[in-house]
XYZ file of C-alpha atoms in Angstrom:
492
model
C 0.000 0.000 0.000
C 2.581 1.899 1.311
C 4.544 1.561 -2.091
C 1.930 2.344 -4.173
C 0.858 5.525 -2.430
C 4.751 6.101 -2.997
C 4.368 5.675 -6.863
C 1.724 7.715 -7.247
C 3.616 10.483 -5.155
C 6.697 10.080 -7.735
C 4.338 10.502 -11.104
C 5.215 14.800 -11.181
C 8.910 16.039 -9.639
C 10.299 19.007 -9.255
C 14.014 19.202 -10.113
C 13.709 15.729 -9.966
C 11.934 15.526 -6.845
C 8.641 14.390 -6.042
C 6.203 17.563 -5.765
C 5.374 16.095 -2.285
C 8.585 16.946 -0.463
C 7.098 20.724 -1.242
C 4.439 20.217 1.114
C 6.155 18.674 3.770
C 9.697 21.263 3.377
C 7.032 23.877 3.935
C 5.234 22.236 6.710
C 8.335 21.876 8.691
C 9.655 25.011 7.935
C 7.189 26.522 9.851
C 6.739 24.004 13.008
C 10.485 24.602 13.133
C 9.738 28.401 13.182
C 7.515 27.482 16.034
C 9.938 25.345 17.702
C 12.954 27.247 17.053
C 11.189 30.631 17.905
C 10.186 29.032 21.538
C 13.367 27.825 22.092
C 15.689 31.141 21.330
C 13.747 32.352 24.327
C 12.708 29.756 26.338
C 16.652 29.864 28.816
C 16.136 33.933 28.798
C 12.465 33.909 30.148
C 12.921 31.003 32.801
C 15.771 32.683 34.416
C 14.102 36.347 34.029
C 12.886 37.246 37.435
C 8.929 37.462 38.374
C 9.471 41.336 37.971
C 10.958 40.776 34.597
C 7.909 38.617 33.455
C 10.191 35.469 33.892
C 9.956 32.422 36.614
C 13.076 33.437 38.500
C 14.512 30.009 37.713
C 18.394 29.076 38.686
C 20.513 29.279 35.779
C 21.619 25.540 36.109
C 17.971 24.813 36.835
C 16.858 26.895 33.774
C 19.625 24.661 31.663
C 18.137 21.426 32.874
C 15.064 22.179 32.205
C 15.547 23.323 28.833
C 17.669 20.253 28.075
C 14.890 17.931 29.490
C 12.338 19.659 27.512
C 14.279 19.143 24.114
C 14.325 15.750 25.336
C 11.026 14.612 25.734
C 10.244 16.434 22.185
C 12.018 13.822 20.815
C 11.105 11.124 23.507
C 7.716 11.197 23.134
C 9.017 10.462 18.768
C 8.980 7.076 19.696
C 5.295 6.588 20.660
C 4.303 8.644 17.782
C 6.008 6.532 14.996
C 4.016 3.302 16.988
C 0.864 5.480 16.977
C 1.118 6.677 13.170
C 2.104 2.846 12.537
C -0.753 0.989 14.345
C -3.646 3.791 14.567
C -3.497 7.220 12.524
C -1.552 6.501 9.739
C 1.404 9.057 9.259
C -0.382 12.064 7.447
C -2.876 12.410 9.858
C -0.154 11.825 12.978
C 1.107 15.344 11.472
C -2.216 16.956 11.069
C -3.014 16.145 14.833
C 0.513 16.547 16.204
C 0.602 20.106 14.396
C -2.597 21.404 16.274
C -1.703 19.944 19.665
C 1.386 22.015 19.134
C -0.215 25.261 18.383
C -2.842 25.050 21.576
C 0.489 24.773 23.447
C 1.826 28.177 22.415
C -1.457 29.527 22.542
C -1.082 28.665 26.171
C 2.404 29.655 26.775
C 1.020 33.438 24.841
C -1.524 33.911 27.411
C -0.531 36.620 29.381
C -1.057 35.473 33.071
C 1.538 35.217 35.903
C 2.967 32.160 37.265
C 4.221 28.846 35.774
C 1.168 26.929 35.587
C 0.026 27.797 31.569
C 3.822 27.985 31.149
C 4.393 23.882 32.213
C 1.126 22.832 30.075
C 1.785 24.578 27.048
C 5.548 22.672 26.850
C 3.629 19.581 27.908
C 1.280 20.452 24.913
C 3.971 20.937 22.724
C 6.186 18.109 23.764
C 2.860 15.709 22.727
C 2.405 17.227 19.291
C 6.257 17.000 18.426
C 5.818 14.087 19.218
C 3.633 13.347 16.820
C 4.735 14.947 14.326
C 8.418 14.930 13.455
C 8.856 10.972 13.575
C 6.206 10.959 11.064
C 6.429 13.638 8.671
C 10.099 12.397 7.801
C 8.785 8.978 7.565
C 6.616 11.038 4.521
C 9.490 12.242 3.203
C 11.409 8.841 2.921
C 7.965 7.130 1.699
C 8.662 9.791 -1.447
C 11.386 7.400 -2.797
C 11.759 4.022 -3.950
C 13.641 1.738 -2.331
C 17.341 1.578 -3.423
C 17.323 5.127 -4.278
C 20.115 6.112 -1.715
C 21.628 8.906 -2.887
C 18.329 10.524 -4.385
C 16.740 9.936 -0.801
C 19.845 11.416 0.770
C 19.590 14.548 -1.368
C 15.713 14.947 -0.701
C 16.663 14.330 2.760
C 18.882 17.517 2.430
C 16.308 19.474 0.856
C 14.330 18.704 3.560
C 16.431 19.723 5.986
C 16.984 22.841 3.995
C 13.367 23.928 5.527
C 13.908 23.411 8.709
C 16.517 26.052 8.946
C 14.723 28.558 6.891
C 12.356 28.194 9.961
C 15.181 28.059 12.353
C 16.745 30.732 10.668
C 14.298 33.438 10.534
C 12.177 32.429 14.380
C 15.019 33.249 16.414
C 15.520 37.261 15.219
C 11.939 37.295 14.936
C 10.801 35.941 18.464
C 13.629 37.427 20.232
C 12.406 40.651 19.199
C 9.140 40.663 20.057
C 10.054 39.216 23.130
C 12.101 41.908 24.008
C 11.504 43.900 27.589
C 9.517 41.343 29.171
C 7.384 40.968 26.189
C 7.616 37.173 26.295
C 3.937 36.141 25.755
C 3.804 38.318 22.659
C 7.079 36.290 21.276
C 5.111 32.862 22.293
C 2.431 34.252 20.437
C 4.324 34.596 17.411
C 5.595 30.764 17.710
C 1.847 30.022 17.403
C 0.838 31.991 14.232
C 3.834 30.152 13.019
C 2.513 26.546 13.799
C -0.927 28.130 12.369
C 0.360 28.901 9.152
C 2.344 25.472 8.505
C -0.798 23.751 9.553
C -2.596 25.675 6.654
C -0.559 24.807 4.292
C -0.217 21.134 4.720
C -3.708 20.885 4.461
C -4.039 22.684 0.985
C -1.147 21.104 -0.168
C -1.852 17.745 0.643
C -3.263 16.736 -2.279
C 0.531 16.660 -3.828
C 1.052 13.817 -1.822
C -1.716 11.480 -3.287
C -1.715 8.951 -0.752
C 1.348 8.933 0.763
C 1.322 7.833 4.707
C -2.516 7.703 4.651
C -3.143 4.403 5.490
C -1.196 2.973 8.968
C 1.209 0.584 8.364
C 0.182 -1.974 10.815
C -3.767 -0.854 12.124
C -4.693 -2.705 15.081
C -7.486 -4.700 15.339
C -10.820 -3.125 17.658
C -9.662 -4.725 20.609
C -5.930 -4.412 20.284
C -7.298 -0.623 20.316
C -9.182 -1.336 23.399
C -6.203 -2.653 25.558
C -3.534 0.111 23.947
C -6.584 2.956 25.465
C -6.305 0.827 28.692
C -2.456 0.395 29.225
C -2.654 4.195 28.414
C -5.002 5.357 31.039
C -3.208 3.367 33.649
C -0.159 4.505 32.417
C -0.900 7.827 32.777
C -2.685 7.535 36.181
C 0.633 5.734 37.562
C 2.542 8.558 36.569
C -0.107 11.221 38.187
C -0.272 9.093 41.262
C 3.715 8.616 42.010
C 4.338 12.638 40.939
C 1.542 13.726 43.974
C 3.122 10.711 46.156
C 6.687 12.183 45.333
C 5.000 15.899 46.242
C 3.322 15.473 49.441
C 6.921 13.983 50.377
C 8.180 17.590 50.397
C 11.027 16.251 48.357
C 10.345 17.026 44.465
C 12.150 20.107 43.012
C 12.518 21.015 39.401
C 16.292 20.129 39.443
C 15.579 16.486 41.398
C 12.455 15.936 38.397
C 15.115 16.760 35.660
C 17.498 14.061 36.578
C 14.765 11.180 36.947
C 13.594 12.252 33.239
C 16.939 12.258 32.111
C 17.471 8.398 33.405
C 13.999 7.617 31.988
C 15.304 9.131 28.906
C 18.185 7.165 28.829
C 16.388 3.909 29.891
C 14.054 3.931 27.036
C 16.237 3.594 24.325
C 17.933 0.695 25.934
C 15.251 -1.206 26.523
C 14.197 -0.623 22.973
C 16.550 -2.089 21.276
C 16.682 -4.646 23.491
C 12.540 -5.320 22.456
C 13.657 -5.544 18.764
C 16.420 -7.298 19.351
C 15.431 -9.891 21.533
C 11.900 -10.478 20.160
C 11.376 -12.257 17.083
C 9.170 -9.827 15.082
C 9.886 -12.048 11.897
C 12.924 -9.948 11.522
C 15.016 -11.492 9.038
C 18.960 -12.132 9.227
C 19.921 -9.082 7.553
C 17.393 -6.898 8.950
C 19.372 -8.327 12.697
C 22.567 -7.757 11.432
C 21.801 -4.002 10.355
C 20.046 -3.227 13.567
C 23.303 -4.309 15.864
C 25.161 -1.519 13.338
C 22.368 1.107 13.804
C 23.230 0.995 17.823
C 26.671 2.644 16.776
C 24.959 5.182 14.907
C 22.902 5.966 17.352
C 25.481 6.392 20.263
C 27.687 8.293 18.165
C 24.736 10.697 17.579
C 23.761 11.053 20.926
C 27.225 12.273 21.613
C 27.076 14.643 19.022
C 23.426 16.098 19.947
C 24.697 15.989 23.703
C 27.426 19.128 22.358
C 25.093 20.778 19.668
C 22.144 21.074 21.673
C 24.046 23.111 23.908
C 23.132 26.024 21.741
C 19.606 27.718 23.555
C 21.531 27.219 26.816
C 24.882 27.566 27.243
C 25.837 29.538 24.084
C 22.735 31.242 24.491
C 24.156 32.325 27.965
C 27.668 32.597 26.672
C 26.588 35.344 23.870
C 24.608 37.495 26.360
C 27.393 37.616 29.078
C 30.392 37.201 27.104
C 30.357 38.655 23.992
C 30.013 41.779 22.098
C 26.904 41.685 20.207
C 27.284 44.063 17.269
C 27.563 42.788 13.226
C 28.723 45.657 11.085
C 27.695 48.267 13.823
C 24.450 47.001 14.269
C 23.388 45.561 17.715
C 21.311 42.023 18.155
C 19.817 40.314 21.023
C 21.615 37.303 22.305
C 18.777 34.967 20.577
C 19.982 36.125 16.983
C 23.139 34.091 17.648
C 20.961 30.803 17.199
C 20.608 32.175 13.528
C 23.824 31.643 13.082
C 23.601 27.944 12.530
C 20.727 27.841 10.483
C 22.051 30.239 8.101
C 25.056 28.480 7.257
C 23.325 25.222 6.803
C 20.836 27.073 4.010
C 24.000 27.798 2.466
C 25.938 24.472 2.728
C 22.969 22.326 2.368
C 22.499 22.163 -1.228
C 26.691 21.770 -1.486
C 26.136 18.460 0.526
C 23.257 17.327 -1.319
C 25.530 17.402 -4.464
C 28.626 15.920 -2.483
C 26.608 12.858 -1.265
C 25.082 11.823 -5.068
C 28.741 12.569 -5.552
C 30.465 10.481 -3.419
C 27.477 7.618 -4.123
C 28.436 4.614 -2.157
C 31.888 5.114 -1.535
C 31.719 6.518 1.645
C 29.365 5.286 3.804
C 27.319 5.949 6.845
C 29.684 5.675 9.468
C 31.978 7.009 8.512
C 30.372 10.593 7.530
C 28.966 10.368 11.586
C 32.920 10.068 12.392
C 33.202 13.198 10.716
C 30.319 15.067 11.869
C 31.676 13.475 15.749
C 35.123 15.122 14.876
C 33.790 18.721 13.743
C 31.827 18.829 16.853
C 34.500 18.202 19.049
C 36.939 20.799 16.829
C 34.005 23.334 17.488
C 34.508 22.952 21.262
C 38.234 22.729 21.400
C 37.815 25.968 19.548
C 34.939 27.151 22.377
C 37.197 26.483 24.823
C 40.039 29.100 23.756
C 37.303 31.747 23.162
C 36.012 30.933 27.283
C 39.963 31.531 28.020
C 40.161 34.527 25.636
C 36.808 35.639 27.389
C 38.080 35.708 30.949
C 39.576 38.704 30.345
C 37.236 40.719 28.161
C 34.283 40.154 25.590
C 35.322 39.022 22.981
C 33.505 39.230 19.372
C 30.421 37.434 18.011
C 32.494 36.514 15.377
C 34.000 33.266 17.656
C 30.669 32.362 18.082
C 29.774 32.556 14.473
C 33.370 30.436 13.700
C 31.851 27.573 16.471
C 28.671 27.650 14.474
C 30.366 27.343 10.838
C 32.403 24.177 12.415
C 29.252 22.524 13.907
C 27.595 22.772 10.311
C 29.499 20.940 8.614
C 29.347 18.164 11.012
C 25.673 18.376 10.872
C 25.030 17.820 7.502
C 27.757 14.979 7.549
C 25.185 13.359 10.471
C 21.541 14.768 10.701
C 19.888 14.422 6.763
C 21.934 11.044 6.856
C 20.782 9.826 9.956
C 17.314 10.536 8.910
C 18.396 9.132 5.425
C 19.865 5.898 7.011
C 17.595 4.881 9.545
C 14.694 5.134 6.742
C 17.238 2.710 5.150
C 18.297 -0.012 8.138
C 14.591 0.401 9.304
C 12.715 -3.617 9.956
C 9.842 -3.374 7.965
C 7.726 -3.704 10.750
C 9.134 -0.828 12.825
C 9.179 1.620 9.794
C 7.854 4.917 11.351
C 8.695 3.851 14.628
C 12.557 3.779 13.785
C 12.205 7.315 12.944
C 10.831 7.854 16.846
C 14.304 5.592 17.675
C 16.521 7.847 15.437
C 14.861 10.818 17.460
C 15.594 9.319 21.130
C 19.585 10.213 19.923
C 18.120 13.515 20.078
C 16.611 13.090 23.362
C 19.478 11.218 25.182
C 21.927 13.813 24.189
C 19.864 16.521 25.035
C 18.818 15.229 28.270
C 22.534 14.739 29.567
C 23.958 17.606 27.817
C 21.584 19.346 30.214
C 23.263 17.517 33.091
C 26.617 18.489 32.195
C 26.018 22.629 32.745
C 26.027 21.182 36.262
C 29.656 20.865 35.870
C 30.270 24.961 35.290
C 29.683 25.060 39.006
C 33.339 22.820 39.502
C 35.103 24.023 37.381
C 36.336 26.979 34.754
C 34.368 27.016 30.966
C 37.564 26.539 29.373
C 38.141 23.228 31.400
C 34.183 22.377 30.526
C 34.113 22.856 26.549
C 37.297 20.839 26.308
C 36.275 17.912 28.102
C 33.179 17.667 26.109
C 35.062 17.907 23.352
C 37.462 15.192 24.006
C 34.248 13.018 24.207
C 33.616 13.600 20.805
C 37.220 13.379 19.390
C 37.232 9.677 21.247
C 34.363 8.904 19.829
C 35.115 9.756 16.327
C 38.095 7.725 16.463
C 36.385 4.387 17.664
C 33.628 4.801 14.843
C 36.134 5.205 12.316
C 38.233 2.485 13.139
C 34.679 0.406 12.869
C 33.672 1.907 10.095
C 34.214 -1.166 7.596
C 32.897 -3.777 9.849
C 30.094 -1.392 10.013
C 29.419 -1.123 6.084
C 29.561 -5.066 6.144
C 26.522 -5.297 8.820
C 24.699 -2.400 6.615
C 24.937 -4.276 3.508
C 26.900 -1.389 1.970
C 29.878 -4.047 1.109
């Protein structure tokens, strides 16, 4: 079904593309907006006092939360893939994820003081990311027939290429409007954003003909019945031990940070342990190229666990540390999160060409060395601007040079990661191995989170270079795997 709605899809291309991945670039584009918009602010208004329209949050408090909040966006990827596989079907997964992600900003844009509209809208929004990111990429893959690598890879890229536009343009934007305690307007703006993308990918769903209508794997009426069961008693066991854990006088935000971040970690674990272990009628190769997957998936956690780093530390970095003028003109501290979007719009189509390029002969392990080994450059570099900082600020230029570094290890990991678990994916965990390729996301934001902690021990020199030896160690091991690696993927 799923490769004839794919067919169809392919009958009209532009530049060789299916019209489809139109659609969902724009769709993305502006969830991303949404996203992107939230989280250029986000750091800023939870440590803002309760005078300055903030929560008055602890800046390692306000940096675990953040990186806890990235990671259940991607957490909660997982369930959505299963859901979009089993009940919804992909294209409606996005439709409902998109609008359970605008009510959240909605919330967050209501003007009223106190956390409590503030918590539910990011719960809102962490459901409909949910939702929708595992799934709208599994749309973009279903564009492509199988065996079309390096085609996929570029759409992939092209792809990506909206999700920076978005990124690009939400955080000068936001930031902005946001400005002198003006944070609900700048949430507000995150919503229109969401509105608009949601708008679109209904009018232009008709380019898709068919394409992730239909789940994958529908369950039967009373497999629905006991999945709305385990669900409700889920969710009541959750309720229950979080009022327990209250009345005890002993839950904080910084204490609830570090339990998500072990359940974060958990998950994935046990995961692959449930596809491993189970029989699933996997076959022999489809075995063979999950055990290489794992080391894909570690080595992008590491990376993610640096880069996502960005709406926190850097954030923080730029407004205390640096001079923020470009060409005489002065910018909030947000507008350095453009930075890495608008290099990517540049180098994206570059890469797309490189990878057609290159074809087969360099595979997907080792371009995730790479992107590892950039990373880790980027914060050996970080850590002589800290040094250089000590003394006075120092130019938004260094932060601009990290951000030019980190690119081009992101395009060597992110579109192929997306490309590659589409790829390695058991047929009967298709859009769920999306939701897996997103818990890298989640695992390295949740501990990269963690690790601000460590600014409290010692000097930010000492910090960015130890995270960046992580990487550097990293990129070595995959490397010297790499072949073995190609073998399990079926690439030799």
């Amino acid at each position: 079904m799923a490769g004839e709605a794919g067919e169809r899809a392919r009958d009209k291309t532009v530049f060789g593309h299916p019209r489809g991945i139109i659609t969902l670039f724009l769709t993305e584009m502006w969830e991303r907006f949404s996203f992107y918009g939230l989280r250029a602010i986000l750091y800023f208004f939870l440590i803002a006092t309760a005078a300055g329209g903030g929560l008055g949050l602890p800046k390692p408090t306000a940096t675990a939360v953040v990186g806890v909040y990235g990671a259940l966006v991607y957490l909660l990827a997982l369930p959505g893939g299963w859901i979009a596989d089993r009940i919804l079907g992909a294209r409606r997964a996005v439709l409902v994820g998109g609008s359970i992600i605008m009510l959240g900003h909605i919330c967050m844009a209501i003007p009223i003081r106190g956390g409590a509209l503030i918590w539910l809208g990011l719960a809102l929004i962490v459901l409909g990311t949910g939702l929708l990111k595992p799934n709208i990429s599994t749309m973009v893959g279903e564009l492509y027939p199988e065996g079309e690598n390096a085609r996929r890879d570029a759409g992939f890229s092209i792809f990506y290429l909206g999700i920076n536009l978005g990124a690009f343009l939400a955080p000068y934007v936001v930031s902005n409007l946001a400005k002198d305690g003006r944070w609900h307007l700048g949430f507000g703006a995150a919503a229109v954003g969401m509105a608009i993308g949601l708008t679109q990918y209904v009018i232009g769903g008709r380019h898709l003909r068919g394409v992730g209508e239909t789940p994958g794997h529908r369950l039967t009426p009373g497999e629905r019945r006991h999945f709305g069961l385990i669900t409700l008693i889920g969710a009541l066991v959750a309720v229950i031990a979080i009022v327990l854990w209250a009345r005890t006088g002993t839950l904080t935000v910084d204490r609830f940070t570090v339990v998500l971040t072990v359940l974060t970690i958990t998950v994935p674990v046990a995961y692959f342990a449930y596809i491993l272990l189970g029989s699933h009628n996997l076959t022999p190769g489809e075995r063979s190229k999950m055990k290489a997957y794992i080391w894909l998936f570690v080595a992008a956690a590491i990376f993610w666990m640096i880069y996502d780093l960005a709406p926190t530390v850097l954030n923080e970095f730029a407004a205390s540390k640096t001079d923020l003028k470009i060409f005489g003109h002065r910018i909030t501290a947000a507008t350095t999160q453009s930075f890495n979007p608008l290099l990517i719009m540049i180098f994206v189509p570059i890469f797309a060409v490189l990878w057609v390029k290159l074809g087969n002969r360099v595979g997907a392990a080792q371009k995730f060395a790479f992107g590892l080994f950039m990373i880790g450059v980027s914060f050996v570099v970080m850590a002589l601007v800290a040094h250089l900082a000590e003394f006075h600020k120092v130019s938004v230029w260094w932060l601009f040079l990290v951000y030019l570094i980190q690119v081009f290890g992101e395009l060597s990991l992110s579109p192929v990661g997306l490309s590659v678990t589409v790829e390695l994916a058991p047929h009967a965990f298709k859009s769920q191995m999306l939701g897996v390729w997103y818990l890298s996301f989640a695992v390295g934001d949740a501990i990269g989170g963690q690790t601000a902690r460590l600014l409290k021990y010692v000097s930010s020199p000492v910090y960015f270079l130890t995270l960046a030896t992580i990487a550097l160690v990293a990129a070595g091991v995959l490397l010297s795997f790499s072949h073995r690696l190609r073998v399990l993927m079926g690439e030799e």
